[in-house]
Amino acid sequence: MDDGFPRSRAVALDAEDPMAGFRDHFLTQGEPGFIYLDGNSLGRLPAAVPAFLDQVVRDGWGRGLVRSWETWIGWSRSLGDRLAAHLLGAHQGEVVLSDSTSVNLYKLAAAALDAAPPERRTIVIDGEDFPTNRYIMQGLAEQRGLRLVTLRSDIDQGLYPRVLRAALNQDVALVVLSLVSYRCGALLDMAAVNQAVGDAGAFMLWDLCHAAGAVPIELHATGAQLAVGCTYKYLNGGPGSPAFLYVRKDLQPRLRQPIWGWFGQRGQFLMGPSYEPVDEVDRFLVGTPPVLSLAAVAPALDVIERAGISRLRQKAIRLGGVVVELADRWLSPYGFRLASPRDPTRRGSHVSFEHPEAWRICQALSAEAGVVCDFRVPDRLRIAPVPLYTSFTEVWDAMDRLRDIMASRGYQRQSAALARVT
Ligand SMILES: *Cc1c(COP(=O)(O)O)cnc(C)c1O
């Protein structure tokens, strides 16, 4: 049954897809029929990573030992410069890899709060933002006796600009928002938000976790001040790969982070008596980076740089369009409702659907149909085709298997109890 969208149409889209060859840069062999639609949680393994890690382990660690630090010490910065140039629209010397997104959120938010005029006593967050973002700002507000304003954004459409504007006033020191919503995928207008928050005299801190590698980002052109993001989602850096942080050049000497570690210190190996951070972006580093995890980011960036973010975005929009079109045709009769903006230019790369049985459907897809996507509370199924390695035919097949599970009610065999990790 094809209902006006035959599989052959998806096959034809793949045949004329200029990005189709990039799939070969990922390890996907030995998985007949398996379809991965969860690259917004953990990106696939780039094919060049195992050999490169083997080399770093054997030559760098095994043979070079401590002498290899001469090379390793520069990686946080050189990888940051690559991200800045190819994916973030930032200048050299404005981005470094370090710590986790959570820790970087804390560091940059605390630095901004310290630099804000003392009479400004409010932090503004989005009530639908990823939990760690909300918790870290709750903690900072409590530790410093500040007011926390939680914006009410639409669970399916994201934050409306008027809601943000209404919250901006002379008391606001800092606004923290995600460019792409983790749940519904809504994409904010970075330039408009930077303008509004800047006009109000507050600091703006962006979370780019679901945006970096998925949508073109122009930190400089839009006047962005501060940003953080992870490298294990669309950047394919591997589980727990270090996050990045961006601080606009002119702000770097003015901002001091709260964790005074030796990797931010002027003349680090002079082992001086007291903390005196360098003027550059390295002042936002803390301690020894996880070198093996950092190493894996390099081959991952090789692939994404060759593909180019604007071509990736074009394909992502078309992949998302197929997901939405097939869901409209095949899944709405089973009670699925689109829980993301319908306009593809207002979305990142993933699409969410609401269904009361979303959790059991998600499990059945994985256990019985070889399709991995994910579930998000309260009742959302997130489907994330990734233009680097997802084909149109895979999207068609995944949606077809999903339709079968609904028709056969196969999901009813799954447990309703949530797993530890969803
Ligand atoms: C994935 C994600 C994080 C992850 O933070 P970690 O510190 O890496 O666990 C943070 N914020 C957002 C918006 C995310 O999507």
Short mmCIF file of C-alpha atoms and ligand atoms in Angstrom, two decimals:
data_model
loop_
_atom_site.label_atom_id
_atom_site.label_comp_id
_atom_site.label_asym_id
_atom_site.label_seq_id
_atom_site.Cartn_x
_atom_site.Cartn_y
_atom_site.Cartn_z
CA MET A 1 0.00 0.00 0.00
CA ASP A 2 1.53 3.36 -0.93
CA ASP A 3 -1.31 5.89 -0.76
CA GLY A 4 0.16 8.26 -3.27
CA PHE A 5 3.73 8.16 -1.93
CA PRO A 6 5.23 4.96 -3.33
CA ARG A 7 8.55 3.66 -2.06
CA SER A 8 9.93 4.17 -5.57
CA ARG A 9 9.62 7.92 -5.04
CA ALA A 10 11.91 7.70 -1.99
CA VAL A 11 14.34 5.52 -3.95
CA ALA A 12 14.37 8.15 -6.72
CA LEU A 13 15.06 10.92 -4.20
CA ASP A 14 18.10 8.95 -3.02
CA ALA A 15 19.30 8.36 -6.56
CA GLU A 16 19.46 12.08 -7.25
CA ASP A 17 20.69 13.08 -3.77
CA PRO A 18 24.13 14.74 -4.02
CA MET A 19 24.75 13.96 -0.33
CA ALA A 20 24.06 10.23 -0.58
CA GLY A 21 27.77 9.29 -0.65
CA PHE A 22 28.42 10.73 2.80
CA ARG A 23 26.77 7.72 4.36
CA ASP A 24 29.90 5.75 3.46
CA HIS A 25 31.87 7.90 5.91
CA PHE A 26 29.99 6.19 8.76
CA LEU A 27 30.13 2.62 10.04
CA THR A 28 26.75 1.21 9.09
CA GLN A 29 27.74 -2.25 7.87
CA GLY A 30 26.44 -5.44 9.44
CA GLU A 31 23.06 -3.95 10.25
CA PRO A 32 20.71 -5.20 7.54
CA GLY A 33 17.39 -3.45 7.80
CA PHE A 34 18.40 -1.40 10.83
CA ILE A 35 17.31 2.25 10.68
CA TYR A 36 18.74 4.88 13.02
CA LEU A 37 16.68 8.02 13.54
CA ASP A 38 18.18 9.16 16.83
CA GLY A 39 21.28 11.07 15.71
CA ASN A 40 20.05 14.07 17.68
CA SER A 41 20.76 12.10 20.85
CA LEU A 42 23.97 10.34 19.84
CA GLY A 43 25.38 10.70 16.34
CA ARG A 44 26.62 7.69 14.40
CA LEU A 45 30.23 6.53 14.45
CA PRO A 46 32.33 8.13 11.70
CA ALA A 47 34.28 5.41 9.87
CA ALA A 48 37.64 7.14 10.39
CA VAL A 49 37.32 7.30 14.19
CA PRO A 50 38.42 3.79 15.24
CA ALA A 51 41.71 3.94 13.31
CA PHE A 52 42.42 7.47 14.47
CA LEU A 53 41.74 6.59 18.10
CA ASP A 54 43.91 3.51 17.72
CA GLN A 55 46.72 5.74 16.52
CA VAL A 56 46.22 8.25 19.34
CA VAL A 57 46.22 5.41 21.87
CA ARG A 58 49.19 3.43 20.49
CA ASP A 59 51.41 6.21 19.17
CA GLY A 60 50.32 9.13 21.28
CA TRP A 61 49.74 7.48 24.61
CA GLY A 62 51.65 4.20 24.22
CA ARG A 63 54.84 5.48 22.62
CA GLY A 64 54.78 9.24 23.06
CA LEU A 65 53.53 9.17 26.64
CA VAL A 66 53.82 12.51 28.37
CA ARG A 67 55.72 13.99 25.39
CA SER A 68 52.45 13.86 23.39
CA TRP A 69 51.01 16.66 25.48
CA GLU A 70 52.94 19.03 23.23
CA THR A 71 50.36 18.08 20.57
CA TRP A 72 47.32 17.37 22.73
CA ILE A 73 47.42 20.69 24.55
CA GLY A 74 46.42 22.56 21.39
CA TRP A 75 43.41 20.41 20.47
CA SER A 76 40.72 22.18 22.53
CA ARG A 77 41.50 25.37 20.74
CA SER A 78 42.18 24.03 17.22
CA LEU A 79 38.95 22.03 17.20
CA GLY A 80 37.14 25.11 18.50
CA ASP A 81 38.55 27.16 15.63
CA ARG A 82 37.28 24.58 13.15
CA LEU A 83 33.81 24.67 14.67
CA ALA A 84 33.90 28.46 14.61
CA ALA A 85 34.86 28.60 10.94
CA HIS A 86 32.65 25.88 9.49
CA LEU A 87 29.58 25.61 11.67
CA LEU A 88 29.13 28.50 14.06
CA GLY A 89 29.89 31.66 12.09
CA ALA A 90 32.39 32.74 14.75
CA HIS A 91 35.94 34.08 14.50
CA GLN A 92 39.17 32.27 15.32
CA GLY A 93 39.92 32.39 19.02
CA GLU A 94 36.28 32.57 20.09
CA VAL A 95 35.46 28.87 20.57
CA VAL A 96 37.08 26.12 22.67
CA LEU A 97 36.13 22.56 23.52
CA SER A 98 35.93 21.88 27.22
CA ASP A 99 33.96 20.04 29.89
CA SER A 100 30.28 19.21 29.35
CA THR A 101 27.49 21.47 28.16
CA SER A 102 26.10 21.56 31.70
CA VAL A 103 29.40 22.74 33.16
CA ASN A 104 29.91 25.28 30.38
CA LEU A 105 26.41 26.66 30.98
CA TYR A 106 27.35 27.18 34.60
CA LYS A 107 30.69 28.78 33.77
CA LEU A 108 29.37 31.25 31.20
CA ALA A 109 26.19 32.09 33.10
CA ALA A 110 28.17 32.79 36.27
CA ALA A 111 30.68 34.88 34.29
CA ALA A 112 27.84 36.93 32.77
CA LEU A 113 26.11 37.42 36.13
CA ASP A 114 29.37 38.64 37.66
CA ALA A 115 29.82 41.14 34.83
CA ALA A 116 26.21 42.40 34.83
CA PRO A 117 25.34 45.58 36.75
CA PRO A 118 24.57 44.56 40.37
CA GLU A 119 21.11 46.14 40.26
CA ARG A 120 20.03 43.64 37.61
CA ARG A 121 18.73 40.66 39.59
CA THR A 122 16.79 38.45 37.18
CA ILE A 123 17.67 35.39 35.09
CA VAL A 124 15.18 34.50 32.33
CA ILE A 125 14.80 30.88 31.16
CA ASP A 126 12.37 28.86 29.04
CA GLY A 127 10.10 26.51 31.01
CA GLU A 128 10.29 23.99 28.14
CA ASP A 129 14.08 24.08 27.88
CA PHE A 130 16.20 20.96 28.39
CA PRO A 131 16.25 20.09 32.12
CA THR A 132 19.94 20.67 32.80
CA ASN A 133 19.62 24.23 31.49
CA ARG A 134 16.73 24.95 33.86
CA TYR A 135 18.34 23.23 36.85
CA ILE A 136 21.65 25.01 36.47
CA MET A 137 19.97 28.41 36.31
CA GLN A 138 17.76 27.48 39.29
CA GLY A 139 20.94 26.68 41.21
CA LEU A 140 22.66 29.91 40.22
CA ALA A 141 19.60 31.97 41.13
CA GLU A 142 19.36 30.31 44.52
CA GLN A 143 23.08 30.56 45.27
CA ARG A 144 23.09 34.26 44.43
CA GLY A 145 19.67 35.26 45.71
CA LEU A 146 18.47 36.22 42.22
CA ARG A 147 15.00 36.09 40.74
CA LEU A 148 14.32 33.37 38.16
CA VAL A 149 11.67 34.10 35.54
CA THR A 150 10.47 31.00 33.69
CA LEU A 151 8.89 31.81 30.34
CA ARG A 152 5.88 29.86 29.20
CA SER A 153 6.63 28.63 25.73
CA ASP A 154 4.39 26.48 23.58
CA ILE A 155 5.27 22.80 23.99
CA ASP A 156 4.83 22.21 20.23
CA GLN A 157 5.66 25.57 18.64
CA GLY A 158 8.43 26.84 20.90
CA LEU A 159 8.91 30.28 22.40
CA TYR A 160 6.91 33.14 20.90
CA PRO A 161 8.93 36.37 20.54
CA ARG A 162 6.23 38.41 22.28
CA VAL A 163 6.54 36.19 25.39
CA LEU A 164 10.26 36.92 25.57
CA ARG A 165 9.83 40.63 24.89
CA ALA A 166 7.25 40.94 27.66
CA ALA A 167 9.78 39.55 30.15
CA LEU A 168 12.63 41.89 29.24
CA ASN A 169 13.20 44.87 31.49
CA GLN A 170 15.85 46.75 33.46
CA ASP A 171 16.06 44.02 36.05
CA VAL A 172 17.16 41.26 33.66
CA ALA A 173 20.84 40.32 33.85
CA LEU A 174 20.84 37.15 31.74
CA VAL A 175 18.63 35.26 29.30
CA VAL A 176 19.33 31.58 28.53
CA LEU A 177 17.62 29.89 25.56
CA SER A 178 18.13 26.94 23.22
CA LEU A 179 18.29 27.78 19.53
CA VAL A 180 16.52 24.50 18.68
CA SER A 181 14.10 23.03 21.21
CA TYR A 182 15.06 19.52 22.28
CA ARG A 183 11.47 18.32 22.37
CA CYS A 184 9.55 19.95 19.51
CA GLY A 185 12.51 21.07 17.41
CA ALA A 186 11.32 24.69 17.13
CA LEU A 187 14.06 26.97 15.79
CA LEU A 188 14.32 30.49 17.21
CA ASP A 189 15.36 33.58 15.25
CA MET A 190 18.83 34.15 16.68
CA ALA A 191 19.25 37.66 15.28
CA ALA A 192 15.88 38.87 16.57
CA VAL A 193 16.49 37.43 20.05
CA ASN A 194 20.01 38.89 20.24
CA GLN A 195 18.61 42.27 19.26
CA ALA A 196 15.77 42.20 21.80
CA VAL A 197 17.95 40.99 24.68
CA GLY A 198 20.76 43.38 23.73
CA ASP A 199 18.34 46.32 23.61
CA ALA A 200 17.22 45.40 27.12
CA GLY A 201 20.85 45.55 28.28
CA ALA A 202 21.04 41.90 29.35
CA PHE A 203 23.46 39.11 28.47
CA MET A 204 22.22 36.43 26.06
CA LEU A 205 23.54 32.86 26.46
CA TRP A 206 22.62 30.37 23.73
CA ASP A 207 22.47 26.61 23.98
CA LEU A 208 23.27 25.13 20.56
CA CYS A 209 23.08 21.40 21.42
CA HIS A 210 20.34 20.54 18.90
CA ALA A 211 21.47 23.18 16.42
CA ALA A 212 25.22 22.71 15.90
CA GLY A 213 25.69 20.60 12.78
CA ALA A 214 21.95 20.71 12.04
CA VAL A 215 21.25 24.32 11.07
CA PRO A 216 23.50 27.12 9.81
CA ILE A 217 24.51 29.32 12.75
CA GLU A 218 25.87 32.85 12.40
CA LEU A 219 27.02 33.84 15.86
CA HIS A 220 28.89 36.92 14.69
CA ALA A 221 26.51 38.22 12.07
CA THR A 222 23.61 37.99 14.53
CA GLY A 223 25.50 39.68 17.36
CA ALA A 224 25.62 36.65 19.67
CA GLN A 225 27.58 37.14 22.90
CA LEU A 226 27.80 33.71 24.54
CA ALA A 227 27.00 30.14 23.52
CA VAL A 228 27.55 26.52 24.53
CA GLY A 229 26.75 23.20 22.88
CA CYS A 230 27.65 19.55 22.78
CA THR A 231 29.59 17.61 20.15
CA TYR A 232 27.99 14.18 20.48
CA LYS A 233 24.65 14.91 18.78
CA TYR A 234 24.76 16.18 15.17
CA LEU A 235 28.54 16.60 15.36
CA ASN A 236 29.07 12.84 15.88
CA GLY A 237 31.91 13.24 18.38
CA GLY A 238 30.95 10.12 20.37
CA PRO A 239 29.39 9.44 23.77
CA GLY A 240 30.54 12.03 26.30
CA SER A 241 32.71 13.96 23.85
CA PRO A 242 33.62 17.37 25.26
CA ALA A 243 31.30 20.32 24.71
CA PHE A 244 32.17 23.67 23.16
CA LEU A 245 31.78 27.21 24.38
CA TYR A 246 31.82 30.51 22.52
CA VAL A 247 32.60 33.92 23.99
CA ARG A 248 32.63 36.92 21.66
CA LYS A 249 36.13 38.37 21.39
CA ASP A 250 35.42 41.78 22.94
CA LEU A 251 33.82 40.16 25.99
CA GLN A 252 36.67 37.77 26.72
CA PRO A 253 38.86 40.06 28.85
CA ARG A 254 35.78 41.31 30.74
CA LEU A 255 34.33 37.96 31.75
CA ARG A 256 35.77 35.79 34.52
CA GLN A 257 34.54 32.28 34.99
CA PRO A 258 33.88 30.83 38.46
CA ILE A 259 36.21 27.81 38.24
CA TRP A 260 39.77 29.04 38.47
CA GLY A 261 41.63 26.11 36.93
CA TRP A 262 45.19 25.95 35.70
CA PHE A 263 44.24 25.48 32.02
CA GLY A 264 43.03 29.08 32.01
CA GLN A 265 46.14 30.40 33.69
CA ARG A 266 48.67 32.76 32.11
CA GLY A 267 51.98 30.85 31.83
CA GLN A 268 50.30 27.62 32.87
CA PHE A 269 53.57 25.74 33.41
CA LEU A 270 55.24 28.51 35.38
CA MET A 271 53.08 27.18 38.23
CA GLY A 272 52.68 30.69 39.65
CA PRO A 273 51.35 31.45 43.13
CA SER A 274 47.96 32.88 42.18
CA TYR A 275 45.35 32.73 39.46
CA GLU A 276 45.76 35.19 36.64
CA PRO A 277 43.80 34.06 33.57
CA VAL A 278 44.91 34.64 29.99
CA ASP A 279 42.98 37.29 28.07
CA GLU A 280 41.78 34.90 25.37
CA VAL A 281 39.04 32.31 25.20
CA ASP A 282 41.31 29.75 26.93
CA ARG A 283 40.47 31.51 30.20
CA PHE A 284 37.23 29.54 30.08
CA LEU A 285 39.12 26.22 30.23
CA VAL A 286 39.43 24.51 33.61
CA GLY A 287 41.56 21.36 33.75
CA THR A 288 42.96 18.44 31.77
CA PRO A 289 40.67 17.56 28.86
CA PRO A 290 39.57 13.95 28.11
CA VAL A 291 42.10 13.55 25.29
CA LEU A 292 40.69 10.35 23.78
CA SER A 293 37.19 11.81 23.56
CA LEU A 294 38.56 15.07 22.24
CA ALA A 295 40.49 13.15 19.57
CA ALA A 296 37.33 11.54 18.18
CA VAL A 297 35.88 14.95 17.36
CA ALA A 298 38.54 15.62 14.70
CA PRO A 299 37.59 12.90 12.18
CA ALA A 300 33.93 13.63 12.86
CA LEU A 301 34.44 17.26 11.87
CA ASP A 302 36.35 16.21 8.73
CA VAL A 303 33.16 14.64 7.36
CA ILE A 304 30.82 17.46 8.29
CA GLU A 305 33.17 20.13 6.92
CA ARG A 306 33.37 18.34 3.59
CA ALA A 307 29.60 18.09 3.40
CA GLY A 308 29.04 21.73 4.33
CA ILE A 309 26.27 22.95 6.60
CA SER A 310 24.15 24.64 3.94
CA ARG A 311 23.90 21.48 1.83
CA LEU A 312 23.16 19.47 4.96
CA ARG A 313 20.41 21.87 5.90
CA GLN A 314 18.81 21.64 2.46
CA LYS A 315 18.67 17.87 2.67
CA ALA A 316 17.45 17.94 6.28
CA ILE A 317 14.50 20.10 5.25
CA ARG A 318 13.55 17.61 2.54
CA LEU A 319 13.96 14.59 4.85
CA GLY A 320 11.79 16.27 7.48
CA GLY A 321 9.25 17.06 4.78
CA VAL A 322 8.98 13.36 3.90
CA VAL A 323 8.52 12.43 7.58
CA VAL A 324 5.70 14.95 7.96
CA GLU A 325 4.03 14.07 4.66
CA LEU A 326 4.02 10.33 5.40
CA ALA A 327 2.79 10.91 8.95
CA ASP A 328 -0.06 13.01 7.59
CA ARG A 329 -0.99 10.26 5.16
CA TRP A 330 -0.40 7.16 7.23
CA LEU A 331 -0.30 7.97 10.94
CA SER A 332 -2.90 10.63 11.61
CA PRO A 333 -5.68 8.01 11.31
CA TYR A 334 -4.01 6.24 14.26
CA GLY A 335 -4.08 9.32 16.45
CA PHE A 336 -0.65 10.80 15.75
CA ARG A 337 -0.49 14.58 15.90
CA LEU A 338 2.43 16.67 14.65
CA ALA A 339 4.02 18.24 17.75
CA SER A 340 6.57 20.42 15.92
CA PRO A 341 6.27 23.53 13.77
CA ARG A 342 4.89 22.52 10.36
CA ASP A 343 7.01 25.08 8.52
CA PRO A 344 10.40 23.33 7.98
CA THR A 345 12.29 26.62 8.18
CA ARG A 346 11.02 27.00 11.77
CA ARG A 347 12.38 23.57 12.80
CA GLY A 348 15.77 22.01 13.40
CA SER A 349 16.38 18.52 12.01
CA HIS A 350 14.03 16.46 14.17
CA VAL A 351 10.27 16.13 14.10
CA SER A 352 8.08 15.28 17.11
CA PHE A 353 4.72 13.57 17.24
CA GLU A 354 2.26 13.30 20.07
CA HIS A 355 0.59 9.98 20.78
CA PRO A 356 -0.70 8.67 24.13
CA GLU A 357 1.17 5.38 23.54
CA ALA A 358 4.38 7.04 22.33
CA TRP A 359 6.57 5.16 24.82
CA ARG A 360 5.31 1.69 23.92
CA ILE A 361 5.37 2.55 20.22
CA CYS A 362 8.98 3.68 20.53
CA GLN A 363 9.95 0.41 22.23
CA ALA A 364 8.08 -1.70 19.68
CA LEU A 365 9.81 0.11 16.83
CA SER A 366 13.18 -0.79 18.28
CA ALA A 367 12.40 -4.33 19.44
CA GLU A 368 10.26 -5.53 16.54
CA ALA A 369 10.99 -3.29 13.57
CA GLY A 370 14.69 -2.39 13.87
CA VAL A 371 13.96 1.33 13.96
CA VAL A 372 15.59 3.45 16.66
CA CYS A 373 14.13 6.86 17.39
CA ASP A 374 13.31 8.19 20.86
CA PHE A 375 10.65 9.06 23.36
CA ARG A 376 10.38 12.26 25.37
CA VAL A 377 7.99 12.88 28.22
CA PRO A 378 5.09 13.33 28.37
CA ASP A 379 4.01 11.52 25.19
CA ARG A 380 6.29 12.49 22.36
CA LEU A 381 8.02 10.41 19.70
CA ARG A 382 11.05 12.18 18.24
CA ILE A 383 12.17 11.23 14.74
CA ALA A 384 15.51 12.60 13.65
CA PRO A 385 16.71 11.88 10.12
CA VAL A 386 20.31 13.08 9.82
CA PRO A 387 21.26 14.29 6.32
CA LEU A 388 24.83 12.96 6.57
CA TYR A 389 23.73 9.35 6.88
CA THR A 390 19.95 8.93 6.63
CA SER A 391 18.45 8.10 3.23
CA PHE A 392 14.98 8.97 1.97
CA THR A 393 14.30 5.24 1.58
CA GLU A 394 15.14 4.66 5.24
CA VAL A 395 12.67 7.34 6.23
CA TRP A 396 10.01 5.73 4.01
CA ASP A 397 10.73 2.27 5.45
CA ALA A 398 10.72 3.52 9.04
CA MET A 399 7.38 5.25 8.59
CA ASP A 400 6.01 2.15 6.87
CA ARG A 401 7.08 -0.05 9.80
CA LEU A 402 5.58 2.44 12.20
CA ARG A 403 2.31 2.23 10.28
CA ASP A 404 2.44 -1.58 10.54
CA ILE A 405 2.96 -1.43 14.30
CA MET A 406 -0.09 0.79 14.60
CA ALA A 407 -2.19 -1.41 12.31
CA SER A 408 -1.24 -4.62 14.16
CA ARG A 409 -1.22 -2.93 17.59
CA GLY A 410 2.16 -4.60 18.10
CA TYR A 411 3.09 -1.92 20.61
CA GLN A 412 0.62 -3.38 23.10
CA ARG A 413 3.09 -6.17 23.81
CA GLN A 414 5.56 -3.65 25.24
CA SER A 415 5.83 -2.64 28.88
CA ALA A 416 4.29 0.67 29.87
CA ALA A 417 6.97 1.19 32.55
CA LEU A 418 9.55 3.76 31.51
CA ALA A 419 13.15 2.56 31.21
CA ARG A 420 16.00 4.20 33.16
CA VAL A 421 17.14 5.89 29.92
CA THR A 422 14.64 7.10 27.35
C1 LIG B 1 21.85 17.36 25.04
C2 LIG B 1 21.66 18.66 25.74
C3 LIG B 1 22.43 18.99 26.87
C4 LIG B 1 23.40 17.99 27.42
O1 LIG B 1 24.15 18.45 28.46
P1 LIG B 1 25.33 17.53 29.04
O2 LIG B 1 26.00 18.37 30.00
O3 LIG B 1 26.16 17.10 27.86
O4 LIG B 1 24.69 16.33 29.64
C5 LIG B 1 22.25 20.24 27.43
N1 LIG B 1 21.36 21.12 26.94
C6 LIG B 1 20.59 20.82 25.86
C7 LIG B 1 19.63 21.82 25.33
C8 LIG B 1 20.71 19.58 25.25
O5 LIG B 1 19.94 19.26 24.21
#
